[in-house]
Amino acid sequence: MGNCIECPFHGWQFQGEDGKCISIPYAEKVPDFARVRTWPSCEVNGMLLVWYHCEGVSPTWAVPEQREITTKEWVFRGQTEHLVDAHIQEIPENAADMAHLAFLHGPAILGGSDLRYTRSKLWDFMKHIWKAEWQPEPEPNKHCSQLLVQHTATIFGKHISLMDLMVSARQVGPGLVFLIFEHAFLGRGIILQTVTPLEPLLQNVVHKIYYQKNMPAIIPKFILRAECIQFERDITIWNNKQHLPKPLLVREDSSIQKHRRWYAQFYSEKSTRLLAQKEGLDW
């Protein structure tokens, strides 16, 4: 309400700048001690974002504005929301896990997201082919990383150029990703992915798609649906795996270790640590 946040329970209003309560509808006087903690925040790309640092350090970087969203060249065309039972680092780490792309995301989206059926012979005539490269960005953007993905598809072994898609995924900080899509005929757009921790091993993941307003809405809705199917394949994995500090890797998995070194910057001395999980079935 204006520059205040109003509680929907009793209508108390708190100033955004300092957290001081300025209105209690049923009270004669607002006591001086009525105030709440404030958090550094910003409104950008249609989202409200809050900075959290467990040691109270002020923001050290800003969230970039996506020009096409601000100018309304790209318009909102839908969103998905998922709860993921996993360590927060699992989700961005997928960007550097090249080997999982072919195995988990290679089978046709026609097979859906239930991993019991994705490799069914019924859908074997179609394959997704991914070429990807992940790199951290240099200063002054060391809090960012880039994943470049080239997607093609084959049907009965024949390349289908209509399915060619270039995706640039820029990770900004520990929980925000800008996925920009470019297609030769179907135009450009973006999926904004946010990962918000609700509990130590529970993440809320939202995908919002913005697309060229001169393109039929069915196109971005199809892209979001296809992305959702692939993402739900990942969720099945995340919901059933442990985040190990020293996973068993081979030389070809070196980018995962590189990603872990990059992501380590988002922890500090007082960051909450999960107790080491034992191998086996006991808790």
PDB file of N, CA, C and O in Angstrom, residues 190-253:
ATOM      1  N   ILE A 190      12.582 -15.038 -23.353  1.00  0.00           N
ATOM      2  CA  ILE A 190      13.376 -15.367 -22.175  1.00  0.00           C
ATOM      3  C   ILE A 190      12.541 -16.119 -21.149  1.00  0.00           C
ATOM      4  O   ILE A 190      11.331 -15.866 -21.007  1.00  0.00           O
ATOM      5  N   ILE A 191      13.181 -17.076 -20.482  1.00  0.00           N
ATOM      6  CA  ILE A 191      12.599 -17.682 -19.285  1.00  0.00           C
ATOM      7  C   ILE A 191      13.441 -17.218 -18.104  1.00  0.00           C
ATOM      8  O   ILE A 191      14.660 -17.358 -18.116  1.00  0.00           O
ATOM      9  N   LEU A 192      12.784 -16.618 -17.117  1.00  0.00           N
ATOM     10  CA  LEU A 192      13.453 -16.229 -15.881  1.00  0.00           C
ATOM     11  C   LEU A 192      13.234 -17.339 -14.862  1.00  0.00           C
ATOM     12  O   LEU A 192      12.089 -17.681 -14.544  1.00  0.00           O
ATOM     13  N   GLN A 193      14.320 -17.926 -14.376  1.00  0.00           N
ATOM     14  CA  GLN A 193      14.220 -18.986 -13.366  1.00  0.00           C
ATOM     15  C   GLN A 193      14.684 -18.440 -12.021  1.00  0.00           C
ATOM     16  O   GLN A 193      15.767 -17.875 -11.919  1.00  0.00           O
ATOM     17  N   THR A 194      13.848 -18.585 -10.996  1.00  0.00           N
ATOM     18  CA  THR A 194      14.237 -18.189  -9.651  1.00  0.00           C
ATOM     19  C   THR A 194      14.191 -19.410  -8.738  1.00  0.00           C
ATOM     20  O   THR A 194      13.263 -20.218  -8.813  1.00  0.00           O
ATOM     21  N   VAL A 195      15.221 -19.547  -7.915  1.00  0.00           N
ATOM     22  CA  VAL A 195      15.281 -20.623  -6.917  1.00  0.00           C
ATOM     23  C   VAL A 195      15.274 -19.964  -5.542  1.00  0.00           C
ATOM     24  O   VAL A 195      16.213 -19.254  -5.190  1.00  0.00           O
ATOM     25  N   THR A 196      14.192 -20.169  -4.794  1.00  0.00           N
ATOM     26  CA  THR A 196      14.045 -19.552  -3.474  1.00  0.00           C
ATOM     27  C   THR A 196      14.031 -20.635  -2.403  1.00  0.00           C
ATOM     28  O   THR A 196      13.136 -21.497  -2.415  1.00  0.00           O
ATOM     29  N   PRO A 197      15.001 -20.627  -1.478  1.00  0.00           N
ATOM     30  CA  PRO A 197      15.000 -21.651  -0.421  1.00  0.00           C
ATOM     31  C   PRO A 197      13.884 -21.393   0.598  1.00  0.00           C
ATOM     32  O   PRO A 197      13.754 -20.282   1.115  1.00  0.00           O
ATOM     33  N   LEU A 198      13.091 -22.413   0.854  1.00  0.00           N
ATOM     34  CA  LEU A 198      12.043 -22.328   1.876  1.00  0.00           C
ATOM     35  C   LEU A 198      12.511 -22.982   3.171  1.00  0.00           C
ATOM     36  O   LEU A 198      12.140 -22.564   4.263  1.00  0.00           O
ATOM     37  N   GLU A 199      13.305 -24.034   3.027  1.00  0.00           N
ATOM     38  CA  GLU A 199      13.919 -24.766   4.132  1.00  0.00           C
ATOM     39  C   GLU A 199      15.294 -25.223   3.629  1.00  0.00           C
ATOM     40  O   GLU A 199      15.573 -25.109   2.434  1.00  0.00           O
ATOM     41  N   PRO A 200      16.151 -25.770   4.523  1.00  0.00           N
ATOM     42  CA  PRO A 200      17.485 -26.189   4.049  1.00  0.00           C
ATOM     43  C   PRO A 200      17.455 -27.125   2.844  1.00  0.00           C
ATOM     44  O   PRO A 200      18.297 -27.023   1.974  1.00  0.00           O
ATOM     45  N   LEU A 201      16.485 -28.023   2.769  1.00  0.00           N
ATOM     46  CA  LEU A 201      16.421 -28.958   1.637  1.00  0.00           C
ATOM     47  C   LEU A 201      15.077 -28.860   0.912  1.00  0.00           C
ATOM     48  O   LEU A 201      14.535 -29.856   0.447  1.00  0.00           O
ATOM     49  N   LEU A 202      14.538 -27.649   0.811  1.00  0.00           N
ATOM     50  CA  LEU A 202      13.285 -27.433   0.075  1.00  0.00           C
ATOM     51  C   LEU A 202      13.373 -26.115  -0.682  1.00  0.00           C
ATOM     52  O   LEU A 202      13.489 -25.046  -0.080  1.00  0.00           O
ATOM     53  N   GLN A 203      13.327 -26.220  -2.014  1.00  0.00           N
ATOM     54  CA  GLN A 203      13.452 -25.034  -2.872  1.00  0.00           C
ATOM     55  C   GLN A 203      12.161 -24.806  -3.655  1.00  0.00           C
ATOM     56  O   GLN A 203      11.535 -25.751  -4.127  1.00  0.00           O
ATOM     57  N   ASN A 204      11.789 -23.529  -3.781  1.00  0.00           N
ATOM     58  CA  ASN A 204      10.659 -23.146  -4.632  1.00  0.00           C
ATOM     59  C   ASN A 204      11.243 -22.606  -5.938  1.00  0.00           C
ATOM     60  O   ASN A 204      11.999 -21.623  -5.935  1.00  0.00           O
ATOM     61  N   VAL A 205      10.936 -23.276  -7.053  1.00  0.00           N
ATOM     62  CA  VAL A 205      11.508 -22.882  -8.349  1.00  0.00           C
ATOM     63  C   VAL A 205      10.387 -22.385  -9.271  1.00  0.00           C
ATOM     64  O   VAL A 205       9.412 -23.100  -9.513  1.00  0.00           O
ATOM     65  N   VAL A 206      10.544 -21.155  -9.735  1.00  0.00           N
ATOM     66  CA  VAL A 206       9.547 -20.544 -10.633  1.00  0.00           C
ATOM     67  C   VAL A 206      10.201 -20.246 -11.975  1.00  0.00           C
ATOM     68  O   VAL A 206      11.337 -19.764 -12.031  1.00  0.00           O
ATOM     69  N   HIS A 207       9.494 -20.556 -13.060  1.00  0.00           N
ATOM     70  CA  HIS A 207       9.918 -20.195 -14.416  1.00  0.00           C
ATOM     71  C   HIS A 207       8.861 -19.273 -15.012  1.00  0.00           C
ATOM     72  O   HIS A 207       7.691 -19.653 -15.093  1.00  0.00           O
ATOM     73  N   LYS A 208       9.272 -18.063 -15.416  1.00  0.00           N
ATOM     74  CA  LYS A 208       8.366 -17.118 -16.077  1.00  0.00           C
ATOM     75  C   LYS A 208       8.871 -16.894 -17.497  1.00  0.00           C
ATOM     76  O   LYS A 208      10.065 -16.634 -17.677  1.00  0.00           O
ATOM     77  N   ILE A 209       7.986 -16.983 -18.472  1.00  0.00           N
ATOM     78  CA  ILE A 209       8.416 -16.764 -19.858  1.00  0.00           C
ATOM     79  C   ILE A 209       7.881 -15.444 -20.391  1.00  0.00           C
ATOM     80  O   ILE A 209       6.712 -15.094 -20.195  1.00  0.00           O
ATOM     81  N   TYR A 210       8.773 -14.691 -21.034  1.00  0.00           N
ATOM     82  CA  TYR A 210       8.433 -13.458 -21.759  1.00  0.00           C
ATOM     83  C   TYR A 210       8.847 -13.681 -23.207  1.00  0.00           C
ATOM     84  O   TYR A 210       9.937 -14.209 -23.461  1.00  0.00           O
ATOM     85  N   TYR A 211       7.984 -13.254 -24.131  1.00  0.00           N
ATOM     86  CA  TYR A 211       8.275 -13.532 -25.544  1.00  0.00           C
ATOM     87  C   TYR A 211       7.829 -12.364 -26.413  1.00  0.00           C
ATOM     88  O   TYR A 211       6.991 -11.537 -26.003  1.00  0.00           O
ATOM     89  N   GLN A 212       8.393 -12.321 -27.625  1.00  0.00           N
ATOM     90  CA  GLN A 212       8.022 -11.264 -28.577  1.00  0.00           C
ATOM     91  C   GLN A 212       6.505 -11.168 -28.688  1.00  0.00           C
ATOM     92  O   GLN A 212       5.833 -12.161 -28.963  1.00  0.00           O
ATOM     93  N   LYS A 213       5.976  -9.949 -28.517  1.00  0.00           N
ATOM     94  CA  LYS A 213       4.517  -9.818 -28.505  1.00  0.00           C
ATOM     95  C   LYS A 213       3.901  -9.999 -29.893  1.00  0.00           C
ATOM     96  O   LYS A 213       2.704 -10.238 -30.008  1.00  0.00           O
ATOM     97  N   ASN A 214       4.729  -9.925 -30.946  1.00  0.00           N
ATOM     98  CA  ASN A 214       4.186 -10.119 -32.306  1.00  0.00           C
ATOM     99  C   ASN A 214       4.113 -11.592 -32.691  1.00  0.00           C
ATOM    100  O   ASN A 214       3.737 -11.933 -33.808  1.00  0.00           O
ATOM    101  N   MET A 215       4.494 -12.488 -31.768  1.00  0.00           N
ATOM    102  CA  MET A 215       4.416 -13.937 -32.023  1.00  0.00           C
ATOM    103  C   MET A 215       3.183 -14.517 -31.331  1.00  0.00           C
ATOM    104  O   MET A 215       2.848 -14.095 -30.225  1.00  0.00           O
ATOM    105  N   PRO A 216       2.504 -15.479 -31.970  1.00  0.00           N
ATOM    106  CA  PRO A 216       1.336 -16.091 -31.329  1.00  0.00           C
ATOM    107  C   PRO A 216       1.705 -16.683 -29.968  1.00  0.00           C
ATOM    108  O   PRO A 216       2.782 -17.272 -29.810  1.00  0.00           O
ATOM    109  N   ALA A 217       0.817 -16.522 -28.996  1.00  0.00           N
ATOM    110  CA  ALA A 217       1.079 -16.978 -27.623  1.00  0.00           C
ATOM    111  C   ALA A 217       1.334 -18.477 -27.544  1.00  0.00           C
ATOM    112  O   ALA A 217       2.007 -18.948 -26.619  1.00  0.00           O
ATOM    113  N   ILE A 218       0.835 -19.235 -28.515  1.00  0.00           N
ATOM    114  CA  ILE A 218       1.011 -20.692 -28.492  1.00  0.00           C
ATOM    115  C   ILE A 218       2.488 -21.084 -28.554  1.00  0.00           C
ATOM    116  O   ILE A 218       2.896 -22.121 -28.014  1.00  0.00           O
ATOM    117  N   ILE A 219       3.324 -20.243 -29.202  1.00  0.00           N
ATOM    118  CA  ILE A 219       4.756 -20.563 -29.347  1.00  0.00           C
ATOM    119  C   ILE A 219       5.464 -20.535 -27.991  1.00  0.00           C
ATOM    120  O   ILE A 219       6.074 -21.529 -27.592  1.00  0.00           O
ATOM    121  N   PRO A 220       5.408 -19.402 -27.236  1.00  0.00           N
ATOM    122  CA  PRO A 220       6.059 -19.434 -25.918  1.00  0.00           C
ATOM    123  C   PRO A 220       5.425 -20.438 -24.958  1.00  0.00           C
ATOM    124  O   PRO A 220       6.124 -21.020 -24.115  1.00  0.00           O
ATOM    125  N   LYS A 221       4.141 -20.690 -25.094  1.00  0.00           N
ATOM    126  CA  LYS A 221       3.495 -21.668 -24.214  1.00  0.00           C
ATOM    127  C   LYS A 221       4.003 -23.084 -24.504  1.00  0.00           C
ATOM    128  O   LYS A 221       4.187 -23.889 -23.590  1.00  0.00           O
ATOM    129  N   PHE A 222       4.274 -23.367 -25.779  1.00  0.00           N
ATOM    130  CA  PHE A 222       4.854 -24.668 -26.139  1.00  0.00           C
ATOM    131  C   PHE A 222       6.281 -24.781 -25.592  1.00  0.00           C
ATOM    132  O   PHE A 222       6.659 -25.816 -25.046  1.00  0.00           O
ATOM    133  N   ILE A 223       7.069 -23.695 -25.733  1.00  0.00           N
ATOM    134  CA  ILE A 223       8.448 -23.696 -25.225  1.00  0.00           C
ATOM    135  C   ILE A 223       8.454 -23.916 -23.712  1.00  0.00           C
ATOM    136  O   ILE A 223       9.231 -24.721 -23.187  1.00  0.00           O
ATOM    137  N   LEU A 224       7.556 -23.215 -23.002  1.00  0.00           N
ATOM    138  CA  LEU A 224       7.484 -23.367 -21.549  1.00  0.00           C
ATOM    139  C   LEU A 224       7.066 -24.783 -21.168  1.00  0.00           C
ATOM    140  O   LEU A 224       7.598 -25.359 -20.209  1.00  0.00           O
ATOM    141  N   ARG A 225       6.146 -25.357 -21.935  1.00  0.00           N
ATOM    142  CA  ARG A 225       5.705 -26.728 -21.655  1.00  0.00           C
ATOM    143  C   ARG A 225       6.854 -27.724 -21.867  1.00  0.00           C
ATOM    144  O   ARG A 225       7.073 -28.625 -21.049  1.00  0.00           O
ATOM    145  N   ALA A 226       7.596 -27.547 -22.968  1.00  0.00           N
ATOM    146  CA  ALA A 226       8.727 -28.433 -23.252  1.00  0.00           C
ATOM    147  C   ALA A 226       9.791 -28.303 -22.159  1.00  0.00           C
ATOM    148  O   ALA A 226      10.343 -29.300 -21.685  1.00  0.00           O
ATOM    149  N   GLU A 227      10.065 -27.056 -21.738  1.00  0.00           N
ATOM    150  CA  GLU A 227      11.043 -26.822 -20.673  1.00  0.00           C
ATOM    151  C   GLU A 227      10.570 -27.464 -19.367  1.00  0.00           C
ATOM    152  O   GLU A 227      11.355 -28.037 -18.610  1.00  0.00           O
ATOM    153  N   CYS A 228       9.273 -27.384 -19.112  1.00  0.00           N
ATOM    154  CA  CYS A 228       8.688 -27.947 -17.894  1.00  0.00           C
ATOM    155  C   CYS A 228       8.864 -29.473 -17.850  1.00  0.00           C
ATOM    156  O   CYS A 228       9.227 -30.043 -16.809  1.00  0.00           O
ATOM    157  N   ILE A 229       8.621 -30.133 -18.990  1.00  0.00           N
ATOM    158  CA  ILE A 229       8.791 -31.595 -19.046  1.00  0.00           C
ATOM    159  C   ILE A 229      10.242 -31.970 -18.726  1.00  0.00           C
ATOM    160  O   ILE A 229      10.512 -32.860 -17.920  1.00  0.00           O
ATOM    161  N   GLN A 230      11.178 -31.243 -19.355  1.00  0.00           N
ATOM    162  CA  GLN A 230      12.595 -31.544 -19.116  1.00  0.00           C
ATOM    163  C   GLN A 230      12.984 -31.237 -17.664  1.00  0.00           C
ATOM    164  O   GLN A 230      13.732 -31.993 -17.031  1.00  0.00           O
ATOM    165  N   PHE A 231      12.465 -30.146 -17.121  1.00  0.00           N
ATOM    166  CA  PHE A 231      12.792 -29.762 -15.744  1.00  0.00           C
ATOM    167  C   PHE A 231      12.243 -30.791 -14.753  1.00  0.00           C
ATOM    168  O   PHE A 231      12.887 -31.110 -13.742  1.00  0.00           O
ATOM    169  N   GLU A 232      11.061 -31.332 -15.038  1.00  0.00           N
ATOM    170  CA  GLU A 232      10.471 -32.320 -14.135  1.00  0.00           C
ATOM    171  C   GLU A 232      11.253 -33.641 -14.155  1.00  0.00           C
ATOM    172  O   GLU A 232      11.219 -34.387 -13.171  1.00  0.00           O
ATOM    173  N   ARG A 233      11.960 -33.923 -15.245  1.00  0.00           N
ATOM    174  CA  ARG A 233      12.872 -35.075 -15.249  1.00  0.00           C
ATOM    175  C   ARG A 233      13.992 -34.837 -14.234  1.00  0.00           C
ATOM    176  O   ARG A 233      14.372 -35.730 -13.479  1.00  0.00           O
ATOM    177  N   ASP A 234      14.522 -33.590 -14.227  1.00  0.00           N
ATOM    178  CA  ASP A 234      15.560 -33.248 -13.257  1.00  0.00           C
ATOM    179  C   ASP A 234      15.034 -33.351 -11.825  1.00  0.00           C
ATOM    180  O   ASP A 234      15.745 -33.816 -10.931  1.00  0.00           O
ATOM    181  N   ILE A 235      13.802 -32.894 -11.611  1.00  0.00           N
ATOM    182  CA  ILE A 235      13.230 -32.911 -10.255  1.00  0.00           C
ATOM    183  C   ILE A 235      13.191 -34.325  -9.692  1.00  0.00           C
ATOM    184  O   ILE A 235      13.500 -34.550  -8.519  1.00  0.00           O
ATOM    185  N   THR A 236      12.823 -35.293 -10.539  1.00  0.00           N
ATOM    186  CA  THR A 236      12.793 -36.688 -10.079  1.00  0.00           C
ATOM    187  C   THR A 236      14.165 -37.112  -9.567  1.00  0.00           C
ATOM    188  O   THR A 236      14.281 -37.807  -8.555  1.00  0.00           O
ATOM    189  N   ILE A 237      15.221 -36.676 -10.262  1.00  0.00           N
ATOM    190  CA  ILE A 237      16.586 -36.983  -9.820  1.00  0.00           C
ATOM    191  C   ILE A 237      16.886 -36.261  -8.513  1.00  0.00           C
ATOM    192  O   ILE A 237      17.317 -36.873  -7.522  1.00  0.00           O
ATOM    193  N   TRP A 238      16.681 -34.937  -8.486  1.00  0.00           N
ATOM    194  CA  TRP A 238      17.017 -34.135  -7.303  1.00  0.00           C
ATOM    195  C   TRP A 238      16.294 -34.631  -6.049  1.00  0.00           C
ATOM    196  O   TRP A 238      16.872 -34.654  -4.967  1.00  0.00           O
ATOM    197  N   ASN A 239      15.020 -34.998  -6.209  1.00  0.00           N
ATOM    198  CA  ASN A 239      14.234 -35.428  -5.053  1.00  0.00           C
ATOM    199  C   ASN A 239      14.749 -36.735  -4.447  1.00  0.00           C
ATOM    200  O   ASN A 239      14.342 -37.103  -3.345  1.00  0.00           O
ATOM    201  N   ASN A 240      15.599 -37.434  -5.191  1.00  0.00           N
ATOM    202  CA  ASN A 240      16.044 -38.746  -4.741  1.00  0.00           C
ATOM    203  C   ASN A 240      17.564 -38.874  -4.641  1.00  0.00           C
ATOM    204  O   ASN A 240      18.087 -39.981  -4.607  1.00  0.00           O
ATOM    205  N   LYS A 241      18.270 -37.750  -4.622  1.00  0.00           N
ATOM    206  CA  LYS A 241      19.732 -37.826  -4.525  1.00  0.00           C
ATOM    207  C   LYS A 241      20.238 -36.997  -3.350  1.00  0.00           C
ATOM    208  O   LYS A 241      19.573 -36.052  -2.917  1.00  0.00           O
ATOM    209  N   GLN A 242      21.410 -37.347  -2.863  1.00  0.00           N
ATOM    210  CA  GLN A 242      22.067 -36.585  -1.806  1.00  0.00           C
ATOM    211  C   GLN A 242      23.096 -35.645  -2.431  1.00  0.00           C
ATOM    212  O   GLN A 242      23.692 -35.966  -3.455  1.00  0.00           O
ATOM    213  N   HIS A 243      23.287 -34.505  -1.777  1.00  0.00           N
ATOM    214  CA  HIS A 243      24.347 -33.591  -2.218  1.00  0.00           C
ATOM    215  C   HIS A 243      25.621 -33.973  -1.467  1.00  0.00           C
ATOM    216  O   HIS A 243      25.752 -33.728  -0.269  1.00  0.00           O
ATOM    217  N   LEU A 244      26.543 -34.606  -2.174  1.00  0.00           N
ATOM    218  CA  LEU A 244      27.777 -35.072  -1.546  1.00  0.00           C
ATOM    219  C   LEU A 244      28.900 -34.061  -1.753  1.00  0.00           C
ATOM    220  O   LEU A 244      29.106 -33.581  -2.868  1.00  0.00           O
ATOM    221  N   PRO A 245      29.637 -33.728  -0.675  1.00  0.00           N
ATOM    222  CA  PRO A 245      30.748 -32.777  -0.841  1.00  0.00           C
ATOM    223  C   PRO A 245      31.863 -33.325  -1.729  1.00  0.00           C
ATOM    224  O   PRO A 245      32.547 -32.573  -2.405  1.00  0.00           O
ATOM    225  N   LYS A 246      32.028 -34.655  -1.733  1.00  0.00           N
ATOM    226  CA  LYS A 246      33.051 -35.272  -2.589  1.00  0.00           C
ATOM    227  C   LYS A 246      32.405 -36.395  -3.402  1.00  0.00           C
ATOM    228  O   LYS A 246      32.535 -37.573  -3.076  1.00  0.00           O
ATOM    229  N   PRO A 247      31.707 -36.031  -4.485  1.00  0.00           N
ATOM    230  CA  PRO A 247      31.043 -37.054  -5.294  1.00  0.00           C
ATOM    231  C   PRO A 247      32.049 -37.876  -6.101  1.00  0.00           C
ATOM    232  O   PRO A 247      33.186 -37.440  -6.336  1.00  0.00           O
ATOM    233  N   LEU A 248      31.619 -39.043  -6.537  1.00  0.00           N
ATOM    234  CA  LEU A 248      32.452 -39.909  -7.374  1.00  0.00           C
ATOM    235  C   LEU A 248      32.355 -39.406  -8.816  1.00  0.00           C
ATOM    236  O   LEU A 248      31.297 -39.467  -9.429  1.00  0.00           O
ATOM    237  N   LEU A 249      33.464 -38.876  -9.342  1.00  0.00           N
ATOM    238  CA  LEU A 249      33.480 -38.284 -10.679  1.00  0.00           C
ATOM    239  C   LEU A 249      34.603 -38.886 -11.516  1.00  0.00           C
ATOM    240  O   LEU A 249      35.559 -39.432 -10.978  1.00  0.00           O
ATOM    241  N   VAL A 250      34.465 -38.745 -12.836  1.00  0.00           N
ATOM    242  CA  VAL A 250      35.540 -39.125 -13.744  1.00  0.00           C
ATOM    243  C   VAL A 250      36.087 -37.862 -14.408  1.00  0.00           C
ATOM    244  O   VAL A 250      35.542 -36.772 -14.230  1.00  0.00           O
ATOM    245  N   ARG A 251      37.159 -38.014 -15.170  1.00  0.00           N
ATOM    246  CA  ARG A 251      37.822 -36.852 -15.765  1.00  0.00           C
ATOM    247  C   ARG A 251      36.856 -35.992 -16.603  1.00  0.00           C
ATOM    248  O   ARG A 251      36.937 -34.763 -16.602  1.00  0.00           O
ATOM    249  N   GLU A 252      35.933 -36.670 -17.289  1.00  0.00           N
ATOM    250  CA  GLU A 252      34.991 -35.944 -18.161  1.00  0.00           C
ATOM    251  C   GLU A 252      33.989 -35.097 -17.379  1.00  0.00           C
ATOM    252  O   GLU A 252      33.245 -34.304 -17.961  1.00  0.00           O
ATOM    253  N   ASP A 253      33.948 -35.279 -16.041  1.00  0.00           N
ATOM    254  CA  ASP A 253      33.045 -34.490 -15.192  1.00  0.00           C
ATOM    255  C   ASP A 253      33.738 -33.268 -14.591  1.00  0.00           C
ATOM    256  O   ASP A 253      33.236 -32.679 -13.632  1.00  0.00           O
TER     257      ASP A 253
END
